[in-house]
Amino acid sequence: MIKENSGQVSLEYLLIFVVSLIILITFTMPLVNQSIKASMDVSDSLKIKSDMSKIALAIKTVYGEGQGSRQTVNIYSTYPFKVNVGSDYLSCNVHLKDSTNKHIEVPSKSNLKSTSISLKKGTNIVTVEWPVGGENMLIST
């Protein structure tokens, strides 16, 4: 009779452990999902800022070298986005997974006219040039 009681106690402990594990998983899985989305948003924002910094460096190089200079930058993008170009900055609005937008801005001093360039998903080649005899620099994809 004692052996039957200890078997029942072991089964009760096992049942309590399984129920507590199910409750723990029920509460932690949504939190894990939110943290994964947040970290992916940070990763995407940093990738876009890095790409914009590459373009800004090319603009700075062409602006420093003067008329007749040209620079190309290869950018691989995981999804399409639009970069707004001004004489003092590059900017982009990134749509986050929580349905908000984040404005990313990178300073870039140049004589570019205000314009925008669209980068598609995949490999993009961005060309920055200052034509000989031209007043302003040009940027294109």
Tab-separated table of C-alpha atoms in Angstrom:
chain	number	residue	atom	x	y	z
A	1	MET	CA	0.000	0.000	0.000
A	2	ILE	CA	2.855	2.394	0.660
A	3	LYS	CA	4.202	1.881	-2.850
A	4	GLU	CA	0.868	2.904	-4.375
A	5	ASN	CA	0.826	6.165	-2.373
A	6	SER	CA	4.333	7.150	-3.464
A	7	GLY	CA	3.398	6.500	-7.090
A	8	GLN	CA	0.404	8.740	-6.727
A	9	VAL	CA	2.533	11.498	-5.171
A	10	SER	CA	4.988	11.281	-8.094
A	11	LEU	CA	2.116	11.559	-10.570
A	12	GLU	CA	0.734	14.588	-8.730
A	13	TYR	CA	4.159	16.288	-8.766
A	14	LEU	CA	4.480	15.558	-12.470
A	15	LEU	CA	0.999	16.969	-13.141
A	16	ILE	CA	1.743	20.119	-11.126
A	17	PHE	CA	5.033	20.562	-13.008
A	18	VAL	CA	3.323	20.215	-16.424
A	19	VAL	CA	0.544	22.665	-15.520
A	20	SER	CA	3.030	25.235	-14.203
A	21	LEU	CA	5.156	24.811	-17.351
A	22	ILE	CA	2.109	25.436	-19.568
A	23	ILE	CA	1.233	28.576	-17.578
A	24	LEU	CA	4.833	29.812	-17.833
A	25	ILE	CA	4.911	29.280	-21.606
A	26	THR	CA	1.542	31.004	-22.025
A	27	PHE	CA	2.839	34.182	-20.390
A	28	THR	CA	6.374	34.257	-21.797
A	29	MET	CA	5.731	33.533	-25.500
A	30	PRO	CA	4.015	36.894	-26.229
A	31	LEU	CA	6.871	38.708	-24.487
A	32	VAL	CA	9.442	36.824	-26.543
A	33	ASN	CA	7.539	37.675	-29.733
A	34	GLN	CA	7.490	41.384	-28.843
A	35	SER	CA	11.194	41.422	-28.048
A	36	ILE	CA	12.029	39.709	-31.355
A	37	LYS	CA	10.008	42.315	-33.278
A	38	ALA	CA	11.684	45.155	-31.388
A	39	SER	CA	15.171	43.790	-32.041
A	40	MET	CA	14.362	43.318	-35.755
A	41	ASP	CA	13.202	46.970	-35.912
A	42	VAL	CA	16.487	48.101	-34.367
A	43	SER	CA	18.452	45.920	-36.785
A	44	ASP	CA	16.563	47.256	-39.820
A	45	SER	CA	16.978	50.863	-38.666
A	46	LEU	CA	20.722	50.420	-38.164
A	47	LYS	CA	21.091	48.760	-41.581
A	48	ILE	CA	19.299	51.642	-43.300
A	49	LYS	CA	21.360	54.197	-41.360
A	50	SER	CA	24.530	52.350	-42.386
A	51	ASP	CA	23.464	52.408	-46.051
A	52	MET	CA	22.671	56.115	-45.814
A	53	SER	CA	26.087	56.725	-44.224
A	54	LYS	CA	27.742	55.019	-47.220
A	55	ILE	CA	25.872	57.380	-49.555
A	56	ALA	CA	26.778	60.372	-47.358
A	57	LEU	CA	30.457	59.379	-47.497
A	58	ALA	CA	30.295	59.224	-51.305
A	59	ILE	CA	28.648	62.673	-51.373
A	60	LYS	CA	31.349	64.056	-49.057
A	61	THR	CA	34.095	62.572	-51.240
A	62	VAL	CA	32.679	64.023	-54.465
A	63	TYR	CA	32.059	67.394	-52.815
A	64	GLY	CA	35.649	67.457	-51.549
A	65	GLU	CA	37.180	66.478	-54.898
A	66	GLY	CA	35.217	69.102	-56.835
A	67	GLN	CA	33.988	69.237	-60.410
A	68	GLY	CA	34.658	66.252	-62.613
A	69	SER	CA	34.591	63.721	-59.770
A	70	ARG	CA	32.343	60.693	-59.544
A	71	GLN	CA	31.723	58.017	-56.902
A	72	THR	CA	29.581	54.869	-56.965
A	73	VAL	CA	28.253	52.942	-53.968
A	74	ASN	CA	26.836	49.413	-53.993
A	75	ILE	CA	24.006	48.910	-51.528
A	76	TYR	CA	22.166	45.669	-50.843
A	77	SER	CA	18.710	46.269	-49.388
A	78	THR	CA	16.387	43.672	-47.884
A	79	TYR	CA	13.327	45.762	-48.746
A	80	PRO	CA	12.645	48.900	-50.799
A	81	PHE	CA	12.911	52.354	-49.216
A	82	LYS	CA	13.148	55.992	-50.284
A	83	VAL	CA	15.990	58.324	-49.285
A	84	ASN	CA	15.329	62.070	-49.241
A	85	VAL	CA	18.403	64.062	-50.217
A	86	GLY	CA	18.985	67.673	-49.190
A	87	SER	CA	21.968	69.985	-49.167
A	88	ASP	CA	22.648	69.284	-45.471
A	89	TYR	CA	21.260	65.807	-44.827
A	90	LEU	CA	19.956	62.443	-46.021
A	91	SER	CA	16.746	61.226	-44.420
A	92	CYS	CA	14.410	58.255	-44.550
A	93	ASN	CA	11.191	57.183	-42.831
A	94	VAL	CA	11.233	53.541	-41.755
A	95	HIS	CA	7.973	51.688	-41.069
A	96	LEU	CA	8.373	49.640	-37.887
A	97	LYS	CA	6.600	46.410	-36.997
A	98	ASP	CA	4.522	48.121	-34.299
A	99	SER	CA	2.881	50.287	-37.041
A	100	THR	CA	4.875	53.403	-36.235
A	101	ASN	CA	7.397	55.280	-38.347
A	102	LYS	CA	10.937	56.196	-37.392
A	103	HIS	CA	12.689	59.146	-39.021
A	104	ILE	CA	16.383	58.517	-39.647
A	105	GLU	CA	18.628	61.431	-40.604
A	106	VAL	CA	22.323	61.463	-41.546
A	107	PRO	CA	24.169	64.788	-41.973
A	108	SER	CA	25.763	65.354	-45.362
A	109	LYS	CA	27.101	68.738	-46.504
A	110	SER	CA	26.922	69.209	-50.292
A	111	ASN	CA	25.510	71.343	-53.064
A	112	LEU	CA	22.908	68.750	-54.098
A	113	LYS	CA	19.441	70.012	-54.915
A	114	SER	CA	16.655	68.581	-52.779
A	115	THR	CA	15.534	65.310	-54.341
A	116	SER	CA	14.834	61.724	-53.422
A	117	ILE	CA	16.148	58.383	-54.597
A	118	SER	CA	14.290	55.105	-54.384
A	119	LEU	CA	16.243	52.002	-53.535
A	120	LYS	CA	14.670	48.715	-54.542
A	121	LYS	CA	14.961	45.352	-52.860
A	122	GLY	CA	18.257	43.717	-53.784
A	123	THR	CA	21.419	45.297	-55.136
A	124	ASN	CA	21.390	49.031	-55.896
A	125	ILE	CA	24.140	51.121	-57.452
A	126	VAL	CA	24.040	54.751	-56.332
A	127	THR	CA	26.098	57.196	-58.384
A	128	VAL	CA	27.141	60.608	-57.080
A	129	GLU	CA	28.831	62.930	-59.547
A	130	TRP	CA	29.709	66.552	-60.059
A	131	PRO	CA	29.851	67.216	-63.807
A	132	VAL	CA	32.606	69.427	-65.202
A	133	GLY	CA	31.234	72.945	-65.523
A	134	GLY	CA	28.150	72.056	-63.503
A	135	GLU	CA	26.872	74.130	-60.634
A	136	ASN	CA	25.352	71.292	-58.642
A	137	MET	CA	26.147	67.692	-57.899
A	138	LEU	CA	23.905	64.897	-59.191
A	139	ILE	CA	22.793	61.702	-57.474
A	140	SER	CA	21.093	58.765	-59.200
A	141	THR	CA	20.450	55.046	-58.931
